[in-house]
mmCIF file of C-alpha atoms in Angstrom:
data_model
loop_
_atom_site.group_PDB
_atom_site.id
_atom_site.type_symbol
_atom_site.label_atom_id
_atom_site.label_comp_id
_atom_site.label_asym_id
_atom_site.label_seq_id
_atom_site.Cartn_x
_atom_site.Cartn_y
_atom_site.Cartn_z
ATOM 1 C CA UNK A 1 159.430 150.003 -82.182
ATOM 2 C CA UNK A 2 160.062 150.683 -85.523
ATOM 3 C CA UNK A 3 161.911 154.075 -87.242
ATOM 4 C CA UNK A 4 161.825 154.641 -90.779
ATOM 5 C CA UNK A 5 161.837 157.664 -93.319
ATOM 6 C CA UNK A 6 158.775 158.682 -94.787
ATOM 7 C CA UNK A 7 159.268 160.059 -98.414
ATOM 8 C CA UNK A 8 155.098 161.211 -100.226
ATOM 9 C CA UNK A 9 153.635 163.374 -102.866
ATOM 10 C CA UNK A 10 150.002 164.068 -102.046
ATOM 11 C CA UNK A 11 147.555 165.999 -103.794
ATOM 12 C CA UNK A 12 143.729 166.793 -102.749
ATOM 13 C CA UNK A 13 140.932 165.542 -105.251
ATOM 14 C CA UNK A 14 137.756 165.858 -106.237
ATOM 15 C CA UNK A 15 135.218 162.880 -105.388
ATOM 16 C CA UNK A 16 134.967 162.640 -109.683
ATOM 17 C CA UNK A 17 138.916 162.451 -109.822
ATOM 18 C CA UNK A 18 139.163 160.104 -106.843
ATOM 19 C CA UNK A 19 136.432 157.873 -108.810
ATOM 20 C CA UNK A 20 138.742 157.960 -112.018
ATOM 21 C CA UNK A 21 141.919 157.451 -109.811
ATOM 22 C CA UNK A 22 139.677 153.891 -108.402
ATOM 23 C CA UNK A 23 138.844 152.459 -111.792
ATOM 24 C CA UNK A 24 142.742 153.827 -112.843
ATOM 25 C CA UNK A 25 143.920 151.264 -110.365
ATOM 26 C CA UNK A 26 141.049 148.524 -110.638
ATOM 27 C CA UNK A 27 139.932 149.270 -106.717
ATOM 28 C CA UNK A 28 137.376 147.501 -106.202
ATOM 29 C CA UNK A 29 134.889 148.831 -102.704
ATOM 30 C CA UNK A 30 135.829 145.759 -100.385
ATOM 31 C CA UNK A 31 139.552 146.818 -101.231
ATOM 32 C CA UNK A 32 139.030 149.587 -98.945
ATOM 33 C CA UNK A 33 139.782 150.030 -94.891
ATOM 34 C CA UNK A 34 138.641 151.986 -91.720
ATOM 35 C CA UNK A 35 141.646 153.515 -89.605
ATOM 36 C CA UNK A 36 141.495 156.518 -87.508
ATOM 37 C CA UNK A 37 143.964 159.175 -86.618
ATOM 38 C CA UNK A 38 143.869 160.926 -83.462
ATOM 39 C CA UNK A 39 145.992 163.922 -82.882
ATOM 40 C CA UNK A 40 148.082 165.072 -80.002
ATOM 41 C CA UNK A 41 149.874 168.214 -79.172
ATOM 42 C CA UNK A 42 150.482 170.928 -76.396
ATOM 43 C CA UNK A 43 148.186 173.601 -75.946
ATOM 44 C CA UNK A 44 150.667 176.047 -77.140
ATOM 45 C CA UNK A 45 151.499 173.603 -79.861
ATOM 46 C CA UNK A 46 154.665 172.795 -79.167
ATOM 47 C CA UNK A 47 154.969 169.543 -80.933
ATOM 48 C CA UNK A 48 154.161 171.452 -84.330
ATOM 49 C CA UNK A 49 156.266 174.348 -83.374
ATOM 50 C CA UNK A 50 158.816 171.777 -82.931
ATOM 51 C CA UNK A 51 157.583 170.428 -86.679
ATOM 52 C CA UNK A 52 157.071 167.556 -85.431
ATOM 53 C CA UNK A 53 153.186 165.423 -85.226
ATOM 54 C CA UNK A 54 152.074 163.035 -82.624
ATOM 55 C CA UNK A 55 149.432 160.691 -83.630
ATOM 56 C CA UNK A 56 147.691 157.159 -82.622
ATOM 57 C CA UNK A 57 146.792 155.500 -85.696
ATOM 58 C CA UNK A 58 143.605 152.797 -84.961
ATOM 59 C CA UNK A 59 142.958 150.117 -87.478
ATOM 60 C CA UNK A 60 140.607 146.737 -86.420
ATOM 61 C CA UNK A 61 140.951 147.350 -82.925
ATOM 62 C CA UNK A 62 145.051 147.704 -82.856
ATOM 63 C CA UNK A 63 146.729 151.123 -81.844
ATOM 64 C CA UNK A 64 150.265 152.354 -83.098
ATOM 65 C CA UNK A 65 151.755 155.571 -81.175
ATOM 66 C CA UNK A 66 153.683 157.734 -84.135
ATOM 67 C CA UNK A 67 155.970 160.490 -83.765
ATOM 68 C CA UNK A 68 157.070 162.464 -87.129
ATOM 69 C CA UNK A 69 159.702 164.816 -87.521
ATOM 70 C CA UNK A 70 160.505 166.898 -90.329
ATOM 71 C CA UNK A 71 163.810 166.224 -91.899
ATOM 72 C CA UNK A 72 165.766 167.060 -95.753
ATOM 73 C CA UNK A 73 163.362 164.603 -97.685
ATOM 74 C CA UNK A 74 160.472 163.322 -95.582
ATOM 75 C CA UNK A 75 159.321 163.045 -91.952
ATOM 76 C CA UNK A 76 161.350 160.555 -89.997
ATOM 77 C CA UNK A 77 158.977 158.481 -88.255
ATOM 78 C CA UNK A 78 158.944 156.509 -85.078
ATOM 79 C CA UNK A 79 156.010 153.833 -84.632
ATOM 80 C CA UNK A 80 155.257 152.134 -81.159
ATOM 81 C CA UNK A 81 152.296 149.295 -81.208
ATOM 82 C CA UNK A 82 150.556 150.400 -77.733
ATOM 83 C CA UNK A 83 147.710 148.069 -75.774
ATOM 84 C CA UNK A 84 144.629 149.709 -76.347
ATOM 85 C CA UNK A 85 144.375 150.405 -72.716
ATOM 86 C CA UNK A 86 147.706 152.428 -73.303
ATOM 87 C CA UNK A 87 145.705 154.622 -76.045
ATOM 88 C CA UNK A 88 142.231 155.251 -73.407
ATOM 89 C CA UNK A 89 144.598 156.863 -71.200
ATOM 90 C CA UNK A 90 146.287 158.756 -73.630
ATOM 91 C CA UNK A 91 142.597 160.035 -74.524
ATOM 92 C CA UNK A 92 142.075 160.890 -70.748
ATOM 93 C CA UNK A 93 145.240 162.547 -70.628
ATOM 94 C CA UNK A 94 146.458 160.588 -67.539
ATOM 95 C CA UNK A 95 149.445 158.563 -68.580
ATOM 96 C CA UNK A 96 151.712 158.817 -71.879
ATOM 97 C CA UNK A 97 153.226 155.099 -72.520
ATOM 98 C CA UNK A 98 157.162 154.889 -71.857
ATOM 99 C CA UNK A 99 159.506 154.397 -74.874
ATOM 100 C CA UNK A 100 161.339 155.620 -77.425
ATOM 101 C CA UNK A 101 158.811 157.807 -78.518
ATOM 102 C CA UNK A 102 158.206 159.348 -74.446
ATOM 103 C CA UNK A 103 162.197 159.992 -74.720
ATOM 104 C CA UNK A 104 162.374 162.071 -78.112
ATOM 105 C CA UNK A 105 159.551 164.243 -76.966
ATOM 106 C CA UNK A 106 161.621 164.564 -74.057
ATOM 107 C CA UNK A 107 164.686 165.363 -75.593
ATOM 108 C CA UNK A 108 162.266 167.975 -77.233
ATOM 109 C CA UNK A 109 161.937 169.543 -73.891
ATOM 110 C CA UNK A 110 158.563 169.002 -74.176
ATOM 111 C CA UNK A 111 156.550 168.065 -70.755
ATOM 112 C CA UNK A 112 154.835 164.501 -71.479
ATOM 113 C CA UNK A 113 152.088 165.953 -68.609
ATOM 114 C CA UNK A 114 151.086 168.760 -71.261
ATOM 115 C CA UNK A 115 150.080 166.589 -74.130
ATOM 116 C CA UNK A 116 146.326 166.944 -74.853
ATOM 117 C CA UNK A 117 143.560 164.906 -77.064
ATOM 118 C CA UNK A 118 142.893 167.361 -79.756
ATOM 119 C CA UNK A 119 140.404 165.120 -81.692
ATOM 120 C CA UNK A 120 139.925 162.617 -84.352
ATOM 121 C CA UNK A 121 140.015 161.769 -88.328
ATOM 122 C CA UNK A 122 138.106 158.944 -90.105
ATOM 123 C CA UNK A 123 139.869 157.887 -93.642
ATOM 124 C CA UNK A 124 138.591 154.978 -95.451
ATOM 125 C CA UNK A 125 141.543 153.798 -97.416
ATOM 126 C CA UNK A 126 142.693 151.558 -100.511
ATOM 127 C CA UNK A 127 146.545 150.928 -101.156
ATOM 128 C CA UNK A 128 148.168 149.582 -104.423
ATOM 129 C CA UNK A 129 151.852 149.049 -105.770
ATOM 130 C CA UNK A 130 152.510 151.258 -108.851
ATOM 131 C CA UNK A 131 156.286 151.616 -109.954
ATOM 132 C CA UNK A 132 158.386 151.092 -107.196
ATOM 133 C CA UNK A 133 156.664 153.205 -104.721
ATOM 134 C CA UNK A 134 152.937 152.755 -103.264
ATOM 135 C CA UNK A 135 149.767 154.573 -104.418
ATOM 136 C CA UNK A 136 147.213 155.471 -101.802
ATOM 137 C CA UNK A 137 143.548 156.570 -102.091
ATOM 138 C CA UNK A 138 142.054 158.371 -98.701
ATOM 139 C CA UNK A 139 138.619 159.166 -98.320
ATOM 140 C CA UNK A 140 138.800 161.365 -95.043
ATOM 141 C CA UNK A 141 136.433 162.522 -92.836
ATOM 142 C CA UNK A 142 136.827 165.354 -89.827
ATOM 143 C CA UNK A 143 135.380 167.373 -87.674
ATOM 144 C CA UNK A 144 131.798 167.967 -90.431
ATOM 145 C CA UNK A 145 135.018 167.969 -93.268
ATOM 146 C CA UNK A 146 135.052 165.649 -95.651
ATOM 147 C CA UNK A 147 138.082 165.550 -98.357
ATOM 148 C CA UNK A 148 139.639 163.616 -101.028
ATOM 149 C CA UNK A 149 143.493 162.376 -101.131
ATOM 150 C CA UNK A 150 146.184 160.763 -103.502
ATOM 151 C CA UNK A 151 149.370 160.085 -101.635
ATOM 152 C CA UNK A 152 151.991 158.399 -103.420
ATOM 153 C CA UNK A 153 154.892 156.719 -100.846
ATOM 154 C CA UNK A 154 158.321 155.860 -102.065
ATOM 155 C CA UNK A 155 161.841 155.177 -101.318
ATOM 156 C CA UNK A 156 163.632 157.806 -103.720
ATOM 157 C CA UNK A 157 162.301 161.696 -103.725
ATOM 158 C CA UNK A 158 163.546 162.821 -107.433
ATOM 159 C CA UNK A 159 162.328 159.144 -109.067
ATOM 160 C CA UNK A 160 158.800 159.297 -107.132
ATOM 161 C CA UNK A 161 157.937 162.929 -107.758
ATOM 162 C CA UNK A 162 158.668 162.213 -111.529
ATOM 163 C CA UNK A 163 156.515 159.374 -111.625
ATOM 164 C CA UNK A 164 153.770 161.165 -109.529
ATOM 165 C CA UNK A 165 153.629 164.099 -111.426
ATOM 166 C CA UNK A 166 153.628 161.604 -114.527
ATOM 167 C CA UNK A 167 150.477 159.915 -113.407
ATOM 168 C CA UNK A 168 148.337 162.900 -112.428
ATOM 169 C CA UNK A 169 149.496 163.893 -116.066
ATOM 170 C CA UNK A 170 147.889 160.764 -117.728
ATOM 171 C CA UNK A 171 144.714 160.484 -115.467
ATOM 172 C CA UNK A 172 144.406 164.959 -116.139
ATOM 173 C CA UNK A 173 144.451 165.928 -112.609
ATOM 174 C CA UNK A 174 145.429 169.214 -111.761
ATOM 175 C CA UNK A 175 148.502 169.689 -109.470
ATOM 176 C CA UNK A 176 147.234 170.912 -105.710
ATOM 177 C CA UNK A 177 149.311 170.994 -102.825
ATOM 178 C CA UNK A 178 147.870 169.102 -100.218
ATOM 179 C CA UNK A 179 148.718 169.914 -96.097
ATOM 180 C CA UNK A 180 149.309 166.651 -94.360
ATOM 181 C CA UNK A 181 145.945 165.045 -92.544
ATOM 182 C CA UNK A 182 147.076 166.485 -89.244
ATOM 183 C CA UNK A 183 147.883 169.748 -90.307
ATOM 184 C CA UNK A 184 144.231 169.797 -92.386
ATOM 185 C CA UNK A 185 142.861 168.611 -89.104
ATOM 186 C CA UNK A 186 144.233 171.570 -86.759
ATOM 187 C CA UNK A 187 143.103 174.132 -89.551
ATOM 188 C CA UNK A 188 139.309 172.806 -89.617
ATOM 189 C CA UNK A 189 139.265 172.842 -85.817
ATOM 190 C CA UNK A 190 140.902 176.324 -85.291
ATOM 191 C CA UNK A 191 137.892 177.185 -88.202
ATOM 192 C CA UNK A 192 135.513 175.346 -86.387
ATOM 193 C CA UNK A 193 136.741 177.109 -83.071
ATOM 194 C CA UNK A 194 136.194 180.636 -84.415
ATOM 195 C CA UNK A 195 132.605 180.204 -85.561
#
């Protein structure tokens, strides 16, 4: 188990800008990963309401359980590596794995019996080191959505959102706020849902 505080700029692109954002950085195609994100929450979405996000993140056949919480300057966030047998019944809705994750969502008052599968996003990704914090380059895909990201993760709020805002300056991307992938996730499918 591992707990850390998650401090990120992001802003939505354009497939030209994320292009010019890949040469930028010198990313080369076989720099670039699969993982996929798949979402949890009540049915009255209690989790959120809670503004918190429940997540197991898949990459090359390994599965982390994450729980974020919104605090001053980030999302605190609590990671649990899980068997992938642990994950299947997570899908199925029959067990949720015990730990330190289970016992926040209880302290949440939050019955670990009404946590549903809500579904699933795709991202192929590329990381790089720039200036003390950690450029990333998402390519996501969800639920017939496909969008474009630049996150930017660092250790120091004021210092990284000068430097991010610096960079989109240079490379002459707009500024556009971007909703985290979950949060872009629950939007499509309530769209989805109404159609």
């Amino acid at each position: 188990m591992t707990q850390h505080l998650e401090i990120e700029f992001k802003n939505l692109l354009t497939k030209e800008e994320f292009i010019r954002l890949k040469q930028f950085f010198q990313i080369k195609n076989d720099e670039f990963f699969k993982q996929e994100n798949h979402y949890f929450d009540t049915k009255q979405f209690t989790l959120r309401n809670a503004k918190s996000a429940l997540r197991i993140r898949e990459i090359n056949g390994r599965f982390e359980l994450t729980l974020k919480q919104k605090v001053k300057d980030g999302h605190l966030e609590i990671n649990e590596m899980i068997p992938e047998a642990a994950a299947k019944r997570m899908f199925e809705k029959k067990l949720f794995p015990h730990g330190e994750i289970s016992k926040t969502i209880e302290t949440l008052k939050i019955n670990l019996t009404d946590i549903e599968y809500f579904g699933s996003l795709k991202t192929i990704r590329a990381e790089r080191k720039y200036k003390d914090g950690l450029i990333v380059l998402d390519h996501s895909f969800y639920l017939n959505e496909e969008d474009f990201e630049l996150e930017y993760e660092v250790k120091n709020k004021q210092t990284g959102q000068k430097v991010f805002f610096q960079l989109l300056h240079e490379i002459g991307i707009p500024l556009r706020g971007a909703d985290n992938k979950i949060q872009r996730f629950f939007k499509q499918k309530n769209f989805t849902n109404e159609q």
